Coordinates of C-alpha atoms in Angstrom, one line a residue:
M2 CA 21.7 19.8 6.0
A3 CA 18.0 19.4 5.7
H4 CA 17.0 16.4 3.5
D5 CA 13.9 15.9 1.5
K6 CA 11.9 13.2 3.3
I7 CA 9.2 10.6 3.0
L8 CA 6.9 9.9 6.0
I9 CA 5.9 6.3 6.5
L10 CA 2.9 5.8 8.8
D11 CA 3.0 2.3 10.4
F12 CA -0.3 0.5 10.9
G13 CA 1.5 -2.5 12.4
S14 CA 2.8 -4.5 9.5
Q15 CA 5.8 -6.7 10.2
V16 CA 7.4 -5.4 7.0
T17 CA 7.0 -1.6 7.5
Q18 CA 10.8 -1.3 8.0
L19 CA 11.3 -2.7 4.5
I20 CA 9.4 0.2 3.0
A21 CA 11.8 2.6 4.7
R22 CA 14.8 0.6 3.6
R23 CA 13.6 0.6 0.0
V24 CA 13.0 4.3 0.0
R25 CA 16.5 4.9 1.4
E26 CA 18.0 2.6 -1.2
A27 CA 16.7 5.2 -3.7
H28 CA 18.9 7.7 -1.7
V29 CA 15.8 9.5 -0.3
Y30 CA 15.6 9.9 3.5
S31 CA 12.5 8.3 5.2
E32 CA 11.2 8.0 8.7
V33 CA 8.6 5.6 10.2
H34 CA 6.1 6.9 12.7
P35 CA 3.0 5.3 14.3
C36 CA -0.3 5.7 12.3
D37 CA -2.0 7.3 15.2
V38 CA -0.1 10.6 15.1
T39 CA -2.4 13.6 15.2
D40 CA -3.3 16.0 12.3
E41 CA -1.4 18.7 14.2
W42 CA 1.7 16.5 14.4
V43 CA 1.5 15.9 10.6
R44 CA 1.1 19.6 9.8
E45 CA 4.1 20.4 12.0
Y46 CA 6.2 17.7 10.5
A47 CA 5.5 19.1 7.0
K48 CA 6.0 22.7 8.0
D49 CA 9.7 23.0 6.9
G50 CA 8.7 22.1 3.3
H51 CA 11.0 19.0 3.2
L52 CA 8.2 16.4 3.4
K53 CA 7.7 15.3 -0.2
G54 CA 5.4 12.3 0.2
V55 CA 3.6 9.9 2.6
I56 CA 3.4 6.1 2.5
L57 CA 0.7 4.2 4.4
S58 CA 1.9 0.7 5.5
G59 CA 0.1 -2.6 5.6
S60 CA -1.4 -4.1 8.8
H61 CA -2.6 -7.5 10.2
A62 CA -6.0 -5.8 10.9
S63 CA -9.2 -5.1 8.9
V64 CA -10.2 -1.5 8.3
Y65 CA -13.8 -2.2 9.3
E66 CA -12.8 -3.9 12.6
V67 CA -10.4 -1.3 14.0
D68 CA -10.2 2.5 14.3
D69 CA -6.7 2.8 12.7
R70 CA -7.0 5.5 10.1
A71 CA -4.5 7.8 8.4
P72 CA -4.6 11.3 9.9
Q73 CA -6.9 13.3 7.6
A74 CA -4.2 16.0 7.3
V75 CA -2.2 13.5 5.1
F76 CA -4.7 13.9 2.3
E77 CA -4.8 17.7 2.8
L78 CA -1.1 18.6 2.5
G79 CA -1.1 18.6 -1.4
I80 CA 1.7 16.0 -1.6
P81 CA 1.6 12.5 -3.1
V82 CA 0.4 9.6 -1.0
L83 CA 0.9 5.9 -1.6
G84 CA -1.2 3.3 0.3
I85 CA 0.1 -0.3 0.5
C86 CA -2.3 -3.2 1.3
Y87 CA -4.1 -2.0 4.5
G88 CA -2.8 1.5 3.6
M89 CA -4.7 1.4 0.2
Q90 CA -7.8 0.1 2.0
T91 CA -7.9 2.9 4.6
M92 CA -7.2 5.4 1.9
A93 CA -10.2 4.0 -0.1
Q94 CA -12.5 4.0 2.9
Q95 CA -11.5 7.5 4.2
L96 CA -11.9 9.1 0.7
G97 CA -15.3 7.6 0.0
G98 CA -14.8 4.1 -1.4
K99 CA -15.8 0.8 0.1
V100 CA -13.8 -2.1 1.6
E101 CA -15.2 -5.6 2.3
G102 CA -14.0 -8.9 3.5
G103 CA -13.1 -11.1 0.5
S104 CA -14.4 -14.6 -0.1
H105 CA -11.0 -15.5 -1.6
R106 CA -7.9 -14.6 0.3
E107 CA -4.5 -14.0 -1.4
F108 CA -1.3 -14.9 0.5
G109 CA 1.8 -15.3 -1.6
Y110 CA 2.7 -15.0 -5.3
A111 CA 0.3 -13.4 -7.7
E112 CA 0.3 -12.0 -11.2
V113 CA -1.3 -8.5 -11.5
R114 CA -2.5 -6.9 -14.7
A115 CA -1.5 -3.2 -14.9
R116 CA -4.3 -1.0 -16.2
G117 CA -4.8 2.7 -17.0
H118 CA -1.2 3.6 -18.0
T119 CA -0.8 5.5 -14.7
E120 CA 2.3 7.5 -13.8
L121 CA 3.2 5.0 -11.1
L122 CA 3.4 1.9 -13.3
K123 CA 4.1 3.4 -16.7
G124 CA 6.8 1.3 -18.4
I125 CA 7.1 -1.1 -15.4
E126 CA 6.2 -4.7 -16.1
D127 CA 7.6 -8.2 -15.8
F128 CA 6.0 -9.8 -18.9
H129 CA 3.3 -9.4 -21.6
T130 CA 0.3 -11.6 -22.1
P131 CA -0.5 -12.8 -25.7
E132 CA -3.2 -10.1 -25.7
G133 CA -0.5 -7.5 -25.0
H134 CA -1.4 -6.8 -21.3
G135 CA 1.4 -5.7 -19.1
M136 CA 1.8 -8.0 -16.1
L137 CA 3.6 -7.7 -12.7
K138 CA 4.8 -10.6 -10.5
V139 CA 4.0 -9.5 -7.0
W140 CA 3.5 -10.6 -3.4
M141 CA 0.0 -10.4 -1.9
S142 CA -1.0 -10.8 1.7
H143 CA -4.7 -9.8 2.3
G144 CA -8.2 -11.1 3.0
D145 CA -10.1 -7.8 2.5
K146 CA -10.4 -5.9 -0.7
V147 CA -11.5 -2.5 -2.1
T148 CA -14.9 -3.1 -3.8
E149 CA -15.7 0.4 -4.8
L150 CA -13.3 3.2 -5.9
P151 CA -13.4 6.5 -4.1
P152 CA -14.5 9.5 -6.2
G153 CA -11.7 10.7 -8.5
F154 CA -9.9 7.4 -8.6
K155 CA -9.4 5.0 -11.5
L156 CA -8.5 1.4 -11.8
M157 CA -4.7 0.9 -11.9
A158 CA -4.3 -2.9 -11.4
S159 CA -6.3 -6.1 -11.0
T160 CA -6.1 -9.9 -10.5
P161 CA -9.0 -12.4 -11.3
S162 CA -9.8 -12.6 -7.5
C163 CA -9.1 -9.0 -6.7
P164 CA -10.7 -6.7 -9.3
I165 CA -9.2 -3.6 -7.7
A166 CA -5.6 -4.5 -6.9
G167 CA -4.5 -0.9 -7.5
M168 CA -6.1 2.5 -7.8
A169 CA -4.9 6.0 -8.7
D170 CA -6.1 9.6 -8.5
E171 CA -3.6 11.2 -10.9
A172 CA -4.8 14.7 -10.2
R173 CA -3.9 14.5 -6.5
H174 CA -1.1 12.0 -6.9
F175 CA -2.8 9.5 -4.6
Y176 CA -2.0 5.8 -5.4
G177 CA -2.9 2.5 -3.7
V178 CA -1.6 -1.0 -4.3
Q179 CA -3.0 -4.1 -2.7
F180 CA 0.3 -6.0 -3.1
H181 CA 3.6 -5.3 -1.3
P182 CA 6.2 -3.5 -3.4
E183 CA 8.6 -3.4 -0.4
V184 CA 9.3 -7.2 -0.4
T185 CA 11.8 -8.8 -2.8
H186 CA 9.1 -11.2 -4.0
T187 CA 7.5 -8.3 -5.9
I188 CA 10.1 -8.2 -8.7
Q189 CA 9.5 -4.6 -9.8
G190 CA 8.8 -3.3 -6.2
A191 CA 12.0 -1.3 -5.9
A192 CA 11.4 0.3 -9.3
M193 CA 7.8 1.3 -8.2
L194 CA 9.0 2.8 -4.9
Q195 CA 11.8 4.7 -6.6
R196 CA 9.3 6.0 -9.2
F197 CA 7.0 7.2 -6.4
V198 CA 9.6 8.9 -4.3
R199 CA 12.0 10.3 -6.9
E200 CA 9.7 11.1 -9.8
I201 CA 6.1 11.5 -8.5
C202 CA 7.2 13.1 -5.1
G203 CA 10.2 14.8 -6.7
A204 CA 12.4 14.1 -3.6
T205 CA 16.1 14.9 -4.0
P206 CA 18.2 11.7 -3.9
D207 CA 20.8 13.1 -1.5
W208 CA 20.8 10.5 1.3
I209 CA 24.3 9.1 0.8
M210 CA 26.4 7.6 3.6
K211 CA 29.8 9.0 2.7
D212 CA 28.3 12.5 2.7
H213 CA 26.5 11.7 6.0
I214 CA 29.8 11.6 7.9
D215 CA 30.2 15.4 8.0
E216 CA 26.6 15.9 9.1
A217 CA 27.0 13.3 11.8
V218 CA 30.3 14.6 13.1
A219 CA 28.9 18.2 13.3
R220 CA 25.9 16.9 15.2
I221 CA 28.0 15.0 17.7
R222 CA 30.3 18.0 18.3
E223 CA 27.2 20.2 18.8
Q224 CA 25.6 17.8 21.3
V225 CA 28.7 16.9 23.3
G226 CA 30.7 20.2 23.3
D227 CA 33.8 19.7 25.4
E228 CA 32.3 17.0 27.7
E229 CA 33.5 13.4 27.8
V230 CA 31.8 10.3 26.4
I231 CA 32.1 6.6 27.4
L232 CA 31.1 3.8 25.1
G233 CA 30.7 0.1 25.6
L234 CA 32.6 -1.5 22.7
S235 CA 31.4 -5.0 22.0
G236 CA 33.3 -5.7 18.8
G237 CA 30.0 -5.9 16.9
V238 CA 29.3 -3.8 13.8
D239 CA 27.0 -1.2 15.5
S240 CA 29.2 -0.4 18.5
S241 CA 32.4 -0.4 16.3
V242 CA 30.9 2.0 13.7
A243 CA 29.6 4.2 16.5
A244 CA 33.0 4.3 18.2
A245 CA 34.8 5.2 14.9
L246 CA 32.3 8.0 14.1
I247 CA 32.4 9.5 17.6
H248 CA 36.2 9.3 17.7
R249 CA 36.3 11.1 14.3
A250 CA 34.2 13.8 15.9
I251 CA 35.7 14.3 19.4
G252 CA 39.0 12.3 19.5
D253 CA 40.3 11.8 23.1
Q254 CA 37.0 13.0 24.6
L255 CA 35.8 9.4 23.9
T256 CA 36.8 6.4 26.1
C257 CA 35.8 3.0 24.9
V258 CA 35.3 0.1 27.4
F259 CA 35.7 -3.3 25.8
V260 CA 34.3 -6.0 28.0
D261 CA 35.5 -9.5 27.2
H262 CA 32.9 -11.8 28.7
G263 CA 34.7 -15.0 27.7
L264 CA 32.1 -15.7 25.0
L265 CA 33.6 -13.9 22.0
R266 CA 34.8 -15.5 18.7
L267 CA 38.4 -16.7 18.3
N268 CA 40.9 -13.8 18.5
E269 CA 38.1 -11.2 18.5
G270 CA 39.4 -9.3 21.5
Q271 CA 42.8 -8.9 19.9
M272 CA 41.2 -7.8 16.6
V273 CA 39.2 -5.1 18.4
M274 CA 42.2 -3.8 20.3
D275 CA 44.4 -3.8 17.2
M276 CA 41.8 -1.8 15.2
F277 CA 40.7 0.8 17.8
A278 CA 43.7 1.2 20.0
G279 CA 46.3 0.4 17.4
K280 CA 45.1 1.9 14.1
L281 CA 42.5 4.5 15.2
H282 CA 44.5 5.5 18.3
A283 CA 41.3 5.6 20.4
K284 CA 41.3 5.3 24.2
V285 CA 40.2 1.7 24.9
V286 CA 40.0 0.1 28.3
H287 CA 40.1 -3.7 27.8
V288 CA 38.4 -5.6 30.7
D289 CA 38.8 -9.4 30.9
A290 CA 35.7 -10.3 32.9
S291 CA 35.4 -13.9 31.6
D292 CA 35.7 -15.5 35.1
Q293 CA 32.9 -13.3 36.4
F294 CA 30.5 -14.1 33.6
L295 CA 31.2 -17.8 33.4
G296 CA 30.9 -18.0 37.2
H297 CA 27.4 -16.5 37.2
L298 CA 26.4 -18.8 34.3
K299 CA 27.5 -22.0 36.1
G300 CA 24.6 -24.5 36.3
V301 CA 22.2 -22.3 34.2
S302 CA 20.8 -23.9 31.1
D303 CA 17.6 -21.8 30.3
P304 CA 18.3 -19.6 27.2
E305 CA 16.4 -16.5 28.5
Q306 CA 18.0 -16.8 31.9
K307 CA 21.4 -16.9 30.3
R308 CA 20.6 -13.8 28.3
K309 CA 19.5 -12.0 31.4
I310 CA 22.6 -12.9 33.4
I311 CA 24.9 -11.9 30.6
G312 CA 23.1 -8.5 30.2
R313 CA 23.0 -7.9 33.9
E314 CA 26.8 -8.7 34.4
F315 CA 27.7 -6.5 31.4
V316 CA 25.9 -3.5 33.1
E317 CA 27.7 -4.3 36.4
V318 CA 31.1 -4.4 34.8
F319 CA 30.5 -1.3 32.7
K320 CA 29.3 0.7 35.8
A321 CA 32.3 -0.4 37.7
E322 CA 34.7 0.6 34.9
A323 CA 33.0 4.0 34.4
A324 CA 33.4 4.7 38.2
K325 CA 37.1 3.7 38.0
L326 CA 37.7 6.0 35.1
T327 CA 36.4 9.0 37.0
A328 CA 38.2 8.0 40.2
S329 CA 41.5 7.5 38.5
G330 CA 41.3 10.8 36.6
A331 CA 41.6 8.9 33.3
S332 CA 38.3 10.6 32.6
K333 CA 39.2 14.2 33.7
N334 CA 35.8 15.5 34.7
G335 CA 33.9 12.2 34.6
A336 CA 32.0 11.1 31.5
K337 CA 28.8 13.0 31.0
W338 CA 27.6 11.0 28.0
L339 CA 27.0 7.3 27.4
A340 CA 27.3 6.3 23.7
Q341 CA 25.4 3.4 22.4
G342 CA 25.1 1.7 19.0
T343 CA 21.3 1.9 18.8
I344 CA 20.2 1.7 15.2
Y345 CA 16.9 2.6 13.5
P346 CA 15.2 -0.8 13.6
D347 CA 15.7 -0.8 17.5
V348 CA 14.0 2.6 17.6
I349 CA 11.1 1.6 15.3
E350 CA 10.4 -1.7 17.1
S351 CA 10.5 -0.1 20.5
G352 CA 8.2 2.7 19.3
G353 CA 5.8 0.2 17.8
A354 CA 5.7 -1.7 21.1
K355 CA 4.7 1.5 22.9
S356 CA 2.0 2.4 20.4
K357 CA 0.8 -1.3 20.4
K358 CA 0.4 -1.2 16.7
A359 CA 3.0 -3.7 15.7
V360 CA 3.2 -7.2 17.1
V361 CA 6.2 -7.1 19.4
I362 CA 9.0 -9.5 18.3
K363 CA 11.7 -8.7 20.9
S364 CA 12.8 -6.0 23.3
H365 CA 16.1 -4.1 22.7
H366 CA 18.8 -3.7 25.3
N367 CA 20.1 -0.5 23.6
V368 CA 16.9 1.5 23.9
G369 CA 16.9 2.9 27.5
G370 CA 18.0 1.4 30.8
L371 CA 21.7 1.8 31.2
P372 CA 21.9 5.7 31.0
E373 CA 19.5 6.1 33.9
Q374 CA 21.5 3.7 36.1
L375 CA 24.7 5.6 35.3
G376 CA 23.2 9.1 35.5
L377 CA 24.5 9.9 32.0
K378 CA 23.1 11.7 28.9
L379 CA 22.6 9.4 25.9
L380 CA 24.5 9.7 22.6
E381 CA 23.2 7.5 19.8
P382 CA 24.8 8.7 16.6
L383 CA 23.4 5.7 14.5
R384 CA 19.8 5.8 15.7
D385 CA 18.6 7.1 12.3
L386 CA 20.4 4.3 10.3
F387 CA 19.5 0.8 9.1
K388 CA 22.1 -1.9 9.4
D389 CA 23.1 -1.8 5.7
E390 CA 23.6 2.0 6.1
V391 CA 25.7 1.4 9.2
R392 CA 27.9 -0.9 7.2
E393 CA 28.3 1.6 4.4
L394 CA 29.2 4.3 7.0
G395 CA 31.8 2.0 8.6
V396 CA 33.6 1.5 5.3
A397 CA 33.5 5.2 4.6
L398 CA 35.0 5.8 8.0
G399 CA 37.9 3.5 7.1
L400 CA 37.0 0.4 9.1
P401 CA 38.1 -2.9 7.4
H402 CA 35.5 -4.4 5.1
D403 CA 35.8 -7.8 6.8
M404 CA 35.0 -6.3 10.2
V405 CA 32.0 -4.2 8.9
Y406 CA 30.5 -6.9 6.8
R407 CA 30.8 -9.7 9.3
H408 CA 27.7 -11.8 9.8
P409 CA 25.5 -10.9 12.8
F410 CA 26.7 -12.0 16.2
P411 CA 24.3 -12.1 19.2
G412 CA 24.9 -9.8 22.2
P413 CA 25.3 -12.8 24.6
G414 CA 27.9 -14.2 22.2
L415 CA 28.6 -17.9 22.3
G416 CA 26.4 -18.1 25.4
V417 CA 23.4 -18.8 23.2
R418 CA 25.3 -21.0 20.8
I419 CA 26.3 -23.4 23.5
L420 CA 23.1 -25.3 24.2
G421 CA 22.4 -25.7 27.9
E422 CA 25.0 -24.9 30.5
V423 CA 27.9 -22.7 29.5
K424 CA 31.4 -23.9 30.4
K425 CA 34.8 -22.6 29.5
E426 CA 35.7 -26.0 28.0
Y427 CA 32.6 -25.8 25.7
A428 CA 33.4 -22.2 24.7
D429 CA 37.0 -23.1 23.8
L430 CA 35.9 -26.0 21.6
L431 CA 33.2 -24.0 19.9
R432 CA 35.5 -21.1 19.2
A433 CA 38.0 -23.3 17.5
A434 CA 35.4 -25.2 15.4
D435 CA 33.6 -22.0 14.4
A436 CA 36.8 -20.3 13.3
I437 CA 37.5 -23.3 10.9
F438 CA 34.0 -23.1 9.5
I439 CA 34.3 -19.3 8.8
E440 CA 37.8 -19.6 7.4
E441 CA 36.6 -22.2 4.8
L442 CA 33.5 -20.2 3.9
R443 CA 35.7 -17.2 3.3
S444 CA 38.2 -19.1 1.1
T445 CA 35.8 -21.1 -1.0
V446 CA 34.5 -19.3 -4.1
E447 CA 31.2 -20.2 -5.8
P448 CA 32.3 -20.4 -9.5
H449 CA 29.1 -18.9 -11.1
S450 CA 29.0 -15.7 -9.0
G451 CA 32.7 -15.4 -8.3
K452 CA 31.8 -14.7 -4.6
T453 CA 32.9 -16.6 -1.6
W454 CA 30.4 -18.7 0.3
Y455 CA 30.8 -16.3 3.2
D456 CA 29.5 -13.4 1.1
L457 CA 26.7 -15.6 -0.4
T458 CA 25.3 -16.5 3.0
S459 CA 23.7 -14.0 5.4
Q460 CA 24.6 -15.7 8.7
T461 CA 26.8 -18.7 9.4
F462 CA 28.0 -20.1 12.7
T463 CA 28.6 -23.3 14.7
V464 CA 26.5 -24.5 17.6
F465 CA 27.9 -26.7 20.4
L466 CA 25.7 -29.6 21.5
P467 CA 26.2 -30.8 25.0
V468 CA 26.0 -34.5 24.0
K469 CA 28.6 -37.1 23.2
S470 CA 28.7 -39.7 20.5
V471 CA 30.9 -42.6 19.7
G472 CA 33.5 -42.3 17.0
V473 CA 36.6 -44.0 15.7
M474 CA 40.0 -42.3 15.3
G475 CA 42.9 -44.5 14.1
D476 CA 42.3 -47.8 15.8
G477 CA 40.8 -46.2 18.9
R478 CA 37.2 -45.6 20.1
T479 CA 36.3 -42.0 20.9
Y480 CA 33.4 -40.6 22.9
D481 CA 33.4 -36.8 22.2
Y482 CA 31.1 -33.8 21.6
V483 CA 29.0 -32.9 18.6
V484 CA 28.7 -29.5 16.8
A485 CA 26.1 -28.4 14.3
L486 CA 26.9 -26.0 11.4
R487 CA 24.3 -23.4 10.5
A488 CA 24.2 -21.3 7.3
V489 CA 21.2 -19.3 6.1
Q490 CA 20.4 -17.0 3.2
T491 CA 17.9 -14.2 3.7
S492 CA 17.1 -10.6 2.6
D493 CA 15.5 -9.4 5.7
F494 CA 16.1 -12.0 8.5
M495 CA 12.3 -12.3 9.0
T496 CA 12.3 -15.4 6.9
A497 CA 15.4 -17.5 6.0
D498 CA 16.3 -20.5 4.0
W499 CA 19.2 -22.9 4.9
A500 CA 22.0 -22.5 2.5
E501 CA 22.7 -25.3 0.1
L502 CA 26.5 -25.4 0.6
P503 CA 28.5 -27.7 -1.6
Y504 CA 29.1 -31.2 -0.2
S505 CA 32.8 -30.7 -0.9
L506 CA 32.9 -27.6 1.4
L507 CA 30.9 -29.4 4.1
K508 CA 33.2 -32.4 3.8
K509 CA 36.3 -30.3 4.2
V510 CA 34.9 -28.3 7.2
S511 CA 33.9 -31.5 8.9
S512 CA 37.2 -33.2 8.3
R513 CA 39.2 -30.2 9.6
I514 CA 37.1 -29.8 12.8
I515 CA 37.2 -33.4 13.7
N516 CA 41.0 -33.6 13.0
E517 CA 42.0 -30.2 14.5
V518 CA 39.7 -29.7 17.4
R519 CA 40.4 -32.4 20.0
G520 CA 37.2 -33.1 21.9
I521 CA 34.8 -33.0 18.8
N522 CA 34.2 -36.2 16.8
R523 CA 31.0 -35.5 14.9
V524 CA 29.8 -32.6 12.8
T525 CA 26.1 -32.1 11.6
Y526 CA 24.5 -29.6 9.3
D527 CA 21.3 -27.8 10.1
V528 CA 18.8 -27.9 7.2
S529 CA 15.9 -26.1 9.0
S530 CA 14.4 -22.9 7.5
K531 CA 12.8 -19.9 9.3
P532 CA 10.0 -20.4 10.0
P533 CA 9.4 -22.9 11.6
A534 CA 12.9 -22.8 13.1
T535 CA 14.7 -19.6 14.2
I536 CA 18.1 -18.7 12.8
E537 CA 19.8 -19.0 16.2
W538 CA 19.3 -22.2 18.2
E539 CA 18.6 -20.3 21.5

């Protein structure tokens, strides 16, 4: 099925992905591509008639200092265009307006006055002034500003320090906003983007995960044919949903290899086997490689080195198991495909790194690498989906809600939640303490919302500190280890606030860990936000 789509051209903003997510939340398919695609590429992309609109992202750069411009073809397709921040500025400059450096920069909350009763903002407001002006609570992040409107445009919004905070050419359906509607701080941002894609662009809202299953299954069957697929099942959300989807499509042509590196959460290995081998009846090879991983980690305390060792050993174990499957005949003709749980943010960020438009945050192990070493073709059935869409798809495929909506867990597992050297003793203590913390979060309801504290937090976990402190138990002195509890709330994981968990909950968790986990006698709570701290400790 061919979906209507919105093209998002990325000029290097750290929040471009949020634009795509907001568009998809309106059930319209969107794709992110670098801003330096050619006019020919744009025309070819629009040729099938399903491109309904274009959004130009923000950027950390200034339009008068760099050559990053929207392809001129964007303005010649006869479809609506929305420019956001830098996107508005390049639109203004390319279409005959002027952009200058501002004497007053705006970063953060602002109140914007809507003007001109444009189609984009009509009926959308947060409050009225005493004079009757409609006002919007938005998020600004700019130093430059449009100082002269291009021909055909009228004023759509303003602030005292930014007289042109929005502009519109209603005849051509071109709009520009200086603020960021994609971030949650812009209260009506989702409504604006939905108005743009659904009403102004006229895109059909048919991007729905439960309907996506049939499309994805058909695509996998077409790609794979009667060949066999091997998948590294980590127990995480992405690989689990990929496994369930591929199994739905090709059944026993899929073999999952579940590598236990000794750094999983409590009972995680059993849960994965019960779900995939037990309930889905998928072929799963369970490899206990904990001694191998822990052996190579001995004496290593640097976080990056630990990550590299764990990644390297996973590849080695996986290659060995793939060879065994072929040699034993368990894989009849030998697997021809390697399946990975690559998701769309991995693809966008890797693409941004290649085009050098975005500031690179991290590299992604899922994009490239392993298939070349194994000589296999790559199957990535989730590569068009964001994490929230992957979760929706998992539930629609019948995976348990608790498995699909688990908080993020790092690829190196507890290896980066044990500070310094990783030892089996430390991993066992951390597993037990972390399980108590999660159990209490899941069972404690916040009375106003009716939700558990696990659902109200975005990521929660326990960190093992390789230090000892003095304690008293009964009449005796103890000298045992310390753990830190971490719980954050965030909408996008780019920024995060520490969660204000109730003292009664923290007290219960602390008491249980100290009493039930022999070897830990002190529990601390991390009250650092991101930035300046990161969410994980390593």
